[in-house]
Short mmCIF file of C-alpha atoms and ligand atoms in Angstrom, two decimals:
data_model
loop_
_atom_site.label_atom_id
_atom_site.label_comp_id
_atom_site.label_asym_id
_atom_site.label_seq_id
_atom_site.Cartn_x
_atom_site.Cartn_y
_atom_site.Cartn_z
CA MET A 22 -0.02 0.00 0.00
CA VAL A 23 1.30 3.41 -0.88
CA THR A 24 0.86 5.74 2.10
CA GLN A 25 -0.88 9.09 1.89
CA GLU A 26 2.39 10.74 2.80
CA THR A 27 4.18 9.15 -0.16
CA LEU A 28 1.30 10.01 -2.48
CA ASN A 29 1.31 13.63 -1.40
CA PHE A 30 5.06 13.88 -1.88
CA LEU A 31 4.93 12.30 -5.35
CA PHE A 32 1.87 14.32 -6.47
CA SER A 33 3.52 17.56 -5.50
CA LEU A 34 6.88 16.59 -7.05
CA LEU A 35 5.25 15.58 -10.33
CA HIS A 36 3.12 18.67 -10.40
CA LYS A 37 6.04 20.99 -9.74
CA GLU A 38 8.47 19.32 -12.11
CA SER A 39 6.30 18.21 -15.03
CA GLY A 40 2.90 19.89 -14.69
CA LEU A 41 1.17 16.55 -14.31
CA ALA A 42 -1.87 17.10 -12.07
CA LEU A 43 -2.90 13.96 -10.22
CA ASP A 44 -5.15 13.29 -7.24
CA ASP A 45 -5.98 10.30 -5.04
CA SER A 46 -8.18 8.80 -7.75
CA LYS A 47 -4.97 8.23 -9.71
CA THR A 48 -3.25 6.21 -6.97
CA TYR A 49 -3.31 3.14 -9.26
CA LEU A 50 -1.19 5.06 -11.79
CA ILE A 51 1.47 5.68 -9.17
CA GLU A 52 1.35 2.01 -8.22
CA THR A 53 1.54 0.53 -11.71
CA ARG A 54 4.12 2.96 -13.08
CA LEU A 55 6.43 3.32 -10.10
CA ASP A 56 6.50 -0.21 -8.76
CA PRO A 57 8.95 -1.32 -11.52
CA ILE A 58 11.14 1.74 -10.86
CA ALA A 59 11.25 1.03 -7.11
CA ARG A 60 12.32 -2.55 -7.82
CA GLN A 61 14.91 -1.55 -10.42
CA GLU A 62 16.45 0.88 -7.98
CA GLY A 63 16.51 -1.70 -5.21
CA PHE A 64 13.77 -0.34 -2.90
CA PRO A 65 11.37 -2.76 -1.23
CA SER A 66 8.38 -0.48 -1.92
CA ILE A 67 7.24 2.78 -3.44
CA ASN A 68 7.13 4.26 0.08
CA ASP A 69 10.85 3.56 0.45
CA LEU A 70 11.53 5.05 -2.97
CA GLY A 71 9.55 8.15 -1.94
CA ARG A 72 11.39 8.48 1.36
CA HIS A 73 14.73 8.17 -0.40
CA MET A 74 13.81 10.80 -2.96
CA LYS A 75 12.71 13.17 -0.24
CA GLN A 76 16.08 12.84 1.51
CA HIS A 77 18.21 12.81 -1.62
CA PRO A 78 16.95 15.12 -4.33
CA SER A 79 19.00 13.38 -7.02
CA GLN A 80 18.09 14.56 -10.49
CA PRO A 81 18.57 11.25 -12.39
CA LEU A 82 16.16 9.39 -10.12
CA ARG A 83 13.59 12.21 -10.32
CA GLN A 84 13.89 12.16 -14.06
CA LYS A 85 13.27 8.37 -14.04
CA VAL A 86 10.16 8.80 -11.95
CA ILE A 87 8.84 11.59 -14.18
CA ASP A 88 9.61 9.50 -17.28
CA ALA A 89 7.69 6.56 -15.91
CA MET A 90 4.66 8.66 -15.05
CA MET A 91 4.29 10.16 -18.54
CA THR A 92 1.72 8.76 -20.91
CA ASN A 93 3.52 8.36 -24.21
CA GLU A 94 0.59 7.07 -26.26
CA THR A 95 0.89 8.30 -29.86
CA SER A 96 0.70 7.09 -33.45
CA PHE A 97 1.57 8.08 -36.97
CA PHE A 98 -1.07 10.33 -38.58
CA ARG A 99 -2.92 10.48 -35.24
CA ASP A 100 -6.43 11.84 -35.95
CA VAL A 101 -5.40 12.32 -39.64
CA LYS A 102 -7.18 15.68 -40.10
CA PRO A 103 -4.47 17.99 -38.72
CA PHE A 104 -2.04 16.48 -41.17
CA GLU A 105 -4.40 16.86 -44.11
CA LEU A 106 -4.90 20.47 -43.12
CA LEU A 107 -1.16 20.97 -42.74
CA LYS A 108 -0.38 19.54 -46.16
CA GLY A 109 -3.38 20.89 -48.03
CA VAL A 110 -3.66 24.40 -46.60
CA VAL A 111 -1.09 25.44 -44.00
CA ILE A 112 2.11 24.62 -45.90
CA PRO A 113 0.84 25.99 -49.24
CA ASP A 114 -0.13 29.23 -47.45
CA LEU A 115 3.30 29.41 -45.80
CA LEU A 116 5.00 28.85 -49.15
CA LYS A 117 3.37 32.07 -50.29
CA ALA A 118 3.73 34.04 -47.05
CA ASN A 119 7.36 33.13 -46.45
CA GLU A 120 8.41 33.36 -50.10
CA LYS A 121 11.04 35.99 -49.30
CA GLY A 122 12.96 34.26 -46.52
CA ARG A 123 12.21 30.74 -47.84
CA ARG A 124 12.15 29.36 -44.32
CA ILE A 125 9.55 27.38 -42.38
CA ARG A 126 9.90 26.45 -38.72
CA ILE A 127 7.69 23.81 -37.14
CA TRP A 128 7.65 22.69 -33.50
CA THR A 129 6.03 19.61 -32.04
CA ALA A 130 5.94 20.08 -28.28
CA GLY A 131 5.46 16.77 -26.46
CA CYS A 132 6.56 14.62 -29.39
CA SER A 133 6.74 11.38 -27.36
CA THR A 134 8.33 8.58 -29.41
CA GLY A 135 8.51 10.66 -32.59
CA GLN A 136 5.53 9.57 -34.68
CA GLU A 137 4.11 13.12 -34.81
CA PRO A 138 7.25 14.95 -36.08
CA TYR A 139 8.04 12.10 -38.48
CA THR A 140 4.55 12.23 -39.90
CA ILE A 141 5.04 15.94 -40.61
CA SER A 142 8.45 15.26 -42.09
CA MET A 143 7.11 12.53 -44.42
CA LEU A 144 4.44 14.93 -45.69
CA LEU A 145 7.10 17.55 -46.39
CA CYS A 146 9.34 15.00 -48.14
CA GLU A 147 6.36 14.07 -50.25
CA MET A 148 5.92 17.66 -51.38
CA GLY A 149 9.46 17.33 -52.80
CA PRO A 150 10.26 19.84 -55.55
CA ALA A 151 7.97 22.59 -54.22
CA LEU A 152 10.19 22.78 -51.14
CA ARG A 153 13.55 22.62 -52.84
CA GLN A 154 15.68 25.60 -51.86
CA TRP A 155 13.64 26.08 -48.74
CA ASP A 156 15.11 25.93 -45.26
CA ILE A 157 12.76 23.69 -43.32
CA GLY A 158 13.19 22.65 -39.74
CA ILE A 159 11.06 20.58 -37.40
CA LEU A 160 11.97 20.87 -33.73
CA ALA A 161 10.58 18.00 -31.65
CA THR A 162 10.76 18.19 -27.86
CA ASP A 163 9.63 16.14 -24.89
CA ILE A 164 10.37 15.88 -21.19
CA ALA A 165 10.75 12.08 -21.20
CA ASP A 166 14.25 10.80 -21.95
CA GLY A 167 13.09 7.27 -22.76
CA ALA A 168 10.57 8.43 -25.35
CA LEU A 169 13.10 10.86 -26.85
CA ALA A 170 15.74 8.15 -27.21
CA ARG A 171 13.25 6.00 -29.14
CA ALA A 172 12.23 8.97 -31.26
CA LYS A 173 15.83 9.69 -32.19
CA ALA A 174 16.51 6.06 -33.07
CA GLY A 175 13.43 6.12 -35.31
CA ILE A 176 12.92 2.36 -35.07
CA TYR A 177 9.37 1.10 -34.71
CA SER A 178 7.67 -2.22 -34.11
CA GLN A 179 5.38 -3.93 -36.59
CA TYR A 180 2.45 -2.87 -34.41
CA GLU A 181 3.52 0.80 -34.36
CA VAL A 182 4.01 1.07 -38.15
CA GLN A 183 0.50 -0.24 -38.68
CA ARG A 184 -1.19 2.26 -36.36
CA GLY A 185 -2.55 4.96 -38.66
CA LEU A 186 0.25 4.72 -41.23
CA PRO A 187 -0.86 4.16 -44.83
CA VAL A 188 1.14 1.24 -46.27
CA THR A 189 2.49 3.33 -49.11
CA TYR A 190 4.28 5.53 -46.51
CA LEU A 191 5.72 2.38 -44.93
CA THR A 192 7.19 1.17 -48.24
CA ARG A 193 8.39 4.60 -49.23
CA PHE A 194 9.84 6.01 -46.02
CA PHE A 195 11.03 2.98 -43.98
CA ASN A 196 13.71 0.35 -44.20
CA GLN A 197 12.97 -3.04 -42.76
CA ARG A 198 15.23 -4.46 -40.06
CA LYS A 199 14.04 -7.99 -39.40
CA THR A 200 10.74 -7.46 -37.55
CA GLU A 201 11.29 -3.74 -36.97
CA TRP A 202 11.10 -0.73 -39.26
CA GLU A 203 13.50 2.18 -39.34
CA ILE A 204 12.50 5.55 -40.67
CA LYS A 205 14.73 6.69 -43.56
CA GLN A 206 17.44 9.28 -43.25
CA GLU A 207 15.65 11.69 -45.62
CA VAL A 208 12.79 11.86 -43.08
CA LYS A 209 15.02 12.05 -40.00
CA ARG A 210 17.08 14.81 -41.58
CA LEU A 211 14.39 17.43 -41.14
CA VAL A 212 13.76 16.70 -37.47
CA GLU A 213 15.82 17.84 -34.49
CA PHE A 214 14.98 16.18 -31.15
CA ARG A 215 15.67 17.97 -27.89
CA ARG A 216 14.74 17.49 -24.26
CA LEU A 217 12.56 20.33 -23.08
CA ASN A 218 10.30 20.74 -20.07
CA LEU A 219 7.41 22.99 -21.11
CA LEU A 220 7.26 24.32 -17.53
CA SER A 221 10.75 25.83 -17.79
CA GLY A 222 9.83 28.36 -20.44
CA PHE A 223 10.65 28.30 -24.13
CA SER A 224 10.80 31.83 -25.48
CA HIS A 225 14.48 31.21 -26.27
CA LEU A 226 13.39 28.85 -29.05
CA GLY A 227 12.46 31.76 -31.30
CA ILE A 228 9.45 32.14 -33.56
CA PHE A 229 7.55 29.26 -35.18
CA ASP A 230 5.20 29.13 -38.16
CA VAL A 231 3.48 25.98 -36.93
CA ILE A 232 3.19 24.58 -33.41
CA PHE A 233 1.74 21.18 -32.58
CA CYS A 234 1.01 20.55 -28.91
CA ARG A 235 -1.49 17.74 -28.94
CA ASN A 236 -2.56 15.61 -26.01
CA VAL A 237 0.05 17.09 -23.69
CA LEU A 238 -1.72 19.88 -21.81
CA ILE A 239 -4.66 17.59 -21.00
CA TYR A 240 -2.70 16.32 -18.00
CA PHE A 241 -2.07 19.85 -16.61
CA ASP A 242 -4.13 21.99 -14.26
CA ALA A 243 -5.92 25.13 -15.48
CA ASP A 244 -3.27 27.66 -14.37
CA THR A 245 -0.45 25.78 -16.03
CA LYS A 246 -2.49 25.48 -19.23
CA VAL A 247 -3.02 29.25 -19.33
CA ARG A 248 0.65 29.97 -18.79
CA ILE A 249 1.82 27.57 -21.49
CA MET A 250 -0.82 28.37 -24.11
CA GLU A 251 -0.11 32.08 -23.80
CA GLN A 252 3.58 31.42 -24.33
CA PHE A 253 2.70 29.47 -27.50
CA ALA A 254 0.77 32.50 -28.76
CA ASP A 255 3.80 34.70 -28.04
CA ILE A 256 6.19 32.69 -30.16
CA LEU A 257 3.80 31.95 -33.02
CA SER A 258 4.52 33.97 -36.19
CA SER A 259 1.79 36.41 -37.27
CA GLY A 260 0.34 34.01 -39.87
CA GLY A 261 1.30 31.01 -37.75
CA VAL A 262 -0.91 28.05 -36.94
CA PHE A 263 -1.40 26.16 -33.68
CA PHE A 264 -2.70 22.59 -33.42
CA LEU A 265 -4.23 21.06 -30.27
CA GLY A 266 -5.45 17.51 -29.68
CA GLY A 267 -8.93 16.48 -30.79
CA ALA A 268 -10.45 16.86 -27.33
CA GLU A 269 -8.69 20.12 -26.46
CA THR A 270 -9.58 23.80 -26.91
CA PRO A 271 -7.99 27.12 -25.92
CA PHE A 272 -11.40 28.63 -25.16
CA GLY A 273 -12.02 29.17 -21.49
CA ILE A 274 -8.24 29.16 -21.09
CA THR A 275 -6.90 32.04 -23.13
CA GLY A 276 -8.33 34.60 -25.52
CA LYS A 277 -5.15 34.72 -27.54
CA PHE A 278 -6.32 32.37 -30.32
CA THR A 279 -9.00 32.35 -33.00
CA ARG A 280 -10.47 29.07 -34.14
CA ILE A 281 -10.05 28.35 -37.86
CA GLU A 282 -12.45 25.77 -39.13
CA THR A 283 -11.96 24.23 -42.56
CA GLU A 284 -13.39 21.16 -44.22
CA LYS A 285 -10.05 19.51 -43.49
CA GLY A 286 -10.30 20.20 -39.78
CA VAL A 287 -9.62 22.70 -37.03
CA CYS A 288 -6.57 24.76 -36.07
CA TYR A 289 -5.95 28.03 -34.27
CA LYS A 290 -4.36 31.31 -35.23
CA LYS A 291 -3.08 34.11 -33.08
CA ASN A 292 -5.53 36.91 -32.44
CA THR A 293 -4.37 40.23 -33.69
CA ILE A 294 -6.78 41.98 -31.32
CA PRO A 295 -6.71 40.46 -27.84
CA MET A 296 -10.02 39.10 -26.62
CA GLN A 297 -11.41 38.06 -23.26
CA PRO A 298 -10.85 34.35 -22.51
CA MET B 11 -20.97 -2.52 -46.53
CA LYS B 12 -20.50 -6.15 -47.58
CA VAL B 13 -17.02 -7.33 -46.56
CA LEU B 14 -15.61 -10.57 -47.93
CA ILE B 15 -13.19 -12.29 -45.54
CA VAL B 16 -10.91 -14.65 -47.44
CA ASP B 17 -8.87 -16.91 -45.14
CA ASP B 18 -8.37 -20.67 -44.88
CA SER B 19 -8.34 -20.59 -41.09
CA GLY B 20 -11.79 -20.91 -39.54
CA LEU B 21 -10.51 -19.29 -36.36
CA VAL B 22 -9.22 -16.21 -38.19
CA ARG B 23 -12.47 -15.93 -40.15
CA ARG B 24 -14.46 -16.06 -36.96
CA LEU B 25 -12.37 -13.33 -35.31
CA MET B 26 -12.55 -11.09 -38.35
CA ARG B 27 -16.27 -11.71 -38.81
CA LYS B 28 -16.80 -10.41 -35.26
CA MET B 29 -14.61 -7.33 -35.81
CA ILE B 30 -16.38 -6.50 -39.07
CA SER B 31 -19.88 -6.88 -37.74
CA ASP B 32 -18.97 -4.90 -34.59
CA LEU B 33 -18.05 -2.06 -36.94
CA GLY B 34 -21.51 -2.24 -38.50
CA HIS B 35 -20.55 -4.00 -41.71
CA GLU B 36 -21.84 -7.24 -43.17
CA PRO B 37 -19.23 -10.04 -43.22
CA LEU B 38 -19.14 -12.77 -45.86
CA GLU B 39 -16.62 -15.61 -45.93
CA ALA B 40 -14.52 -17.52 -48.42
CA ILE B 41 -12.04 -20.28 -47.59
CA HIS B 42 -9.58 -19.65 -50.46
CA GLY B 43 -9.09 -17.66 -53.65
CA LYS B 44 -11.32 -19.83 -55.88
CA ASP B 45 -14.12 -19.70 -53.32
CA ALA B 46 -13.66 -15.92 -53.17
CA LEU B 47 -14.12 -15.62 -56.97
CA LYS B 48 -17.46 -17.43 -56.63
CA GLN B 49 -18.56 -15.15 -53.83
CA LEU B 50 -17.56 -12.10 -55.84
CA GLU B 51 -19.68 -13.29 -58.75
CA ALA B 52 -22.61 -14.01 -56.45
CA HIS B 53 -22.39 -10.68 -54.60
CA PRO B 54 -21.39 -7.90 -57.00
CA ASP B 55 -22.02 -5.38 -54.17
CA ILE B 56 -19.07 -6.54 -52.05
CA GLY B 57 -17.25 -3.32 -51.22
CA LEU B 58 -14.21 -4.62 -49.39
CA MET B 59 -12.20 -7.79 -49.39
CA MET B 60 -9.82 -8.80 -46.58
CA LEU B 61 -7.43 -11.22 -48.22
CA ASP B 62 -5.03 -13.73 -46.69
CA TRP B 63 -1.89 -14.62 -48.66
CA ASN B 64 -1.17 -18.31 -48.07
CA MET B 65 -4.19 -20.51 -48.86
CA PRO B 66 -4.80 -23.82 -50.70
CA GLU B 67 -6.34 -23.92 -54.21
CA MET B 68 -5.70 -20.29 -55.05
CA ASN B 69 -3.61 -18.01 -52.83
CA GLY B 70 -4.09 -14.32 -52.21
CA VAL B 71 -1.77 -12.94 -54.90
CA GLU B 72 -3.10 -15.41 -57.44
CA LEU B 73 -6.54 -14.05 -56.65
CA LEU B 74 -5.20 -10.51 -57.14
CA ASP B 75 -3.98 -11.56 -60.60
CA ALA B 76 -7.31 -13.17 -61.44
CA ILE B 77 -9.22 -10.06 -60.37
CA LYS B 78 -6.92 -7.86 -62.42
CA LEU B 79 -7.74 -9.95 -65.51
CA ARG B 80 -11.51 -10.07 -65.00
CA TRP B 81 -12.64 -6.94 -63.28
CA ASP B 82 -12.84 -3.35 -64.32
CA PRO B 83 -10.55 -1.63 -61.77
CA VAL B 84 -13.28 0.88 -60.82
CA LYS B 85 -15.83 -1.85 -60.20
CA ARG B 86 -13.70 -4.20 -58.14
CA PRO B 87 -13.84 -4.09 -54.36
CA THR B 88 -11.23 -2.35 -52.22
CA ILE B 89 -8.69 -4.97 -51.14
CA ILE B 90 -6.73 -5.20 -47.88
CA MET B 91 -4.16 -7.99 -47.60
CA VAL B 92 -4.27 -9.51 -44.13
CA THR B 93 -1.37 -11.87 -43.74
CA THR B 94 1.59 -13.07 -41.68
CA GLU B 95 3.86 -12.25 -44.67
CA ASN B 96 5.74 -9.29 -43.26
CA GLN B 97 8.65 -8.78 -45.64
CA MET B 98 8.99 -5.50 -47.49
CA GLU B 99 9.28 -7.21 -50.89
CA LYS B 100 5.99 -9.12 -50.27
CA ILE B 101 4.20 -5.93 -49.37
CA VAL B 102 5.53 -4.19 -52.48
CA GLN B 103 4.51 -7.19 -54.61
CA ALA B 104 0.94 -7.24 -53.28
CA LEU B 105 0.53 -3.50 -53.81
CA ALA B 106 1.85 -3.82 -57.36
CA LYS B 107 -0.74 -6.52 -58.03
CA GLY B 108 -3.57 -4.27 -56.90
CA ALA B 109 -3.96 -4.52 -53.11
CA ASN B 110 -4.99 -1.14 -51.62
CA GLU B 111 -3.77 -1.67 -48.09
CA TYR B 112 -1.79 -4.21 -46.14
CA ILE B 113 -2.20 -5.55 -42.60
CA MET B 114 0.46 -7.79 -41.07
CA LYS B 115 -0.87 -10.40 -38.65
CA PRO B 116 -1.26 -10.32 -35.74
CA PHE B 117 -3.28 -7.14 -35.75
CA THR B 118 -5.67 -5.34 -33.44
CA ARG B 119 -9.06 -3.68 -33.76
CA GLU B 120 -7.36 -0.23 -33.65
CA ILE B 121 -5.17 -1.16 -36.63
CA LEU B 122 -8.19 -2.36 -38.58
CA ILE B 123 -10.23 0.76 -37.80
CA GLU B 124 -7.33 3.06 -38.77
CA LYS B 125 -6.62 1.16 -42.00
CA LEU B 126 -10.34 1.36 -42.94
CA SER B 127 -10.31 5.07 -42.24
CA ILE B 128 -7.21 5.47 -44.49
CA LEU B 129 -9.31 3.85 -47.25
CA GLY B 130 -12.15 6.24 -46.55
CA ILE B 131 -14.37 3.49 -45.09
CA THR B 132 -16.23 4.62 -41.99
CA ASN B 133 -18.25 2.53 -39.62
CA GLY B 134 -21.53 1.18 -40.89
CA CYS B 135 -24.65 2.32 -39.14
CA ASN B 136 -26.40 -0.90 -38.05
C1 SAM C 12 0.20 11.46 -24.92
S1 SAM C 12 1.78 12.07 -25.49
C2 SAM C 12 1.30 12.96 -26.95
C3 SAM C 12 2.23 12.68 -28.11
C4 SAM C 12 1.81 13.39 -29.41
N1 SAM C 12 1.84 14.82 -29.29
C5 SAM C 12 0.44 12.95 -29.88
O1 SAM C 12 -0.50 13.69 -29.77
O2 SAM C 12 0.31 11.80 -30.33
C6 SAM C 12 2.15 13.31 -24.29
C7 SAM C 12 3.64 13.67 -24.21
O3 SAM C 12 3.83 14.89 -23.50
C8 SAM C 12 5.02 14.80 -22.75
N2 SAM C 12 4.99 15.79 -21.63
C9 SAM C 12 4.22 15.75 -20.53
N3 SAM C 12 4.53 16.80 -19.73
C10 SAM C 12 5.50 17.51 -20.32
C11 SAM C 12 6.24 18.68 -19.98
N4 SAM C 12 6.05 19.31 -18.82
N5 SAM C 12 7.16 19.11 -20.86
C12 SAM C 12 7.38 18.48 -22.02
N6 SAM C 12 6.72 17.36 -22.41
C13 SAM C 12 5.81 16.87 -21.56
C14 SAM C 12 5.04 13.36 -22.29
O4 SAM C 12 6.35 12.93 -21.95
C15 SAM C 12 4.47 12.60 -23.47
O5 SAM C 12 5.46 12.10 -24.32
#
């Protein structure tokens, strides 16, 4: 049994360091995710792990605990529509708007094991000649080291390459390695992976034309959501586009975005005139 | 939509029949390629075929060849290969012979739903 004291300590640590907002109803999550970590680290129970962390604020162990508590669920072409919109509307618009500088910067915040940035990269590769002589960069960040390491390796199981990925993308953009599939260099080339905690601020990253932050903020409390969404608005270029997960909305959180609805799906643009949330 | 499941394993057919009807479609079965040809003649309104590779009498790619010879490409059903063959060159071969999608066994309900959605097939309504 995990004691209330341990739970309180872990909840507050996770909240402070990752934004993850949990309460007692999520005790089972602590149990299932941290039991293996406690064992690995040689503690008889999660309570002992908690006590040790309290006394020794060692960063690597904290990072391991945070890693284990993250939900890394993702897939190629997740929800499809945002990617259709990106390819069919957003990128063509940017090709006109950014004609002078010939540069497009895309950020996927909370990229997990890499399927989201690689989906974007495959779409860009597919647009081929239209993008020749353009400087295109996809920055992909996450707080979880384990997920990032997998993302960088770009090697996926047979199960993962069947989730949402049209088979023609599999044959075109992957090499087979026995039962696993490795994304090709031409796709990897456009993506830079970096560890970044969204709580520690990110204005130093510069301005982006497109920001994806899907299914990440759902785990955060309202105040943290406000703070992070407003920062996204601040670093979005004037014609820039922001994508949230299917079940998420900025409304009721911040008035900095306008909803853009197209037949290919929904995205958000920065308001030029600020509105009430 | 009428969905023809072509597989020589009764167990696999039963599992797929359940998945297909849970999604609101109408499953039909064939035990190999030749049987499938008969079913296709008998039910010209079959919209989707889920096709195993290794089967007696006529295997999956032989059936793809036969369909290519006989059917007008716009009138033939959409075809998803569903097979344990998981080598890149097999996938490429099946696509070249006219398969529209490819599922490597074992697969899950999520994979099936997402592959159907890639093909523009949504859930049926019954
Ligand atoms: C459910 S995944 C979403 C992956 C992908 N965006 C998608 O929609 O498929 C959520 C990701 O957000 C990351 N995450 C959670 N809190 C974070 C934080 N404070 N900073 C950066 N990433 C965070 C997790 O590690 C996890 O990989």
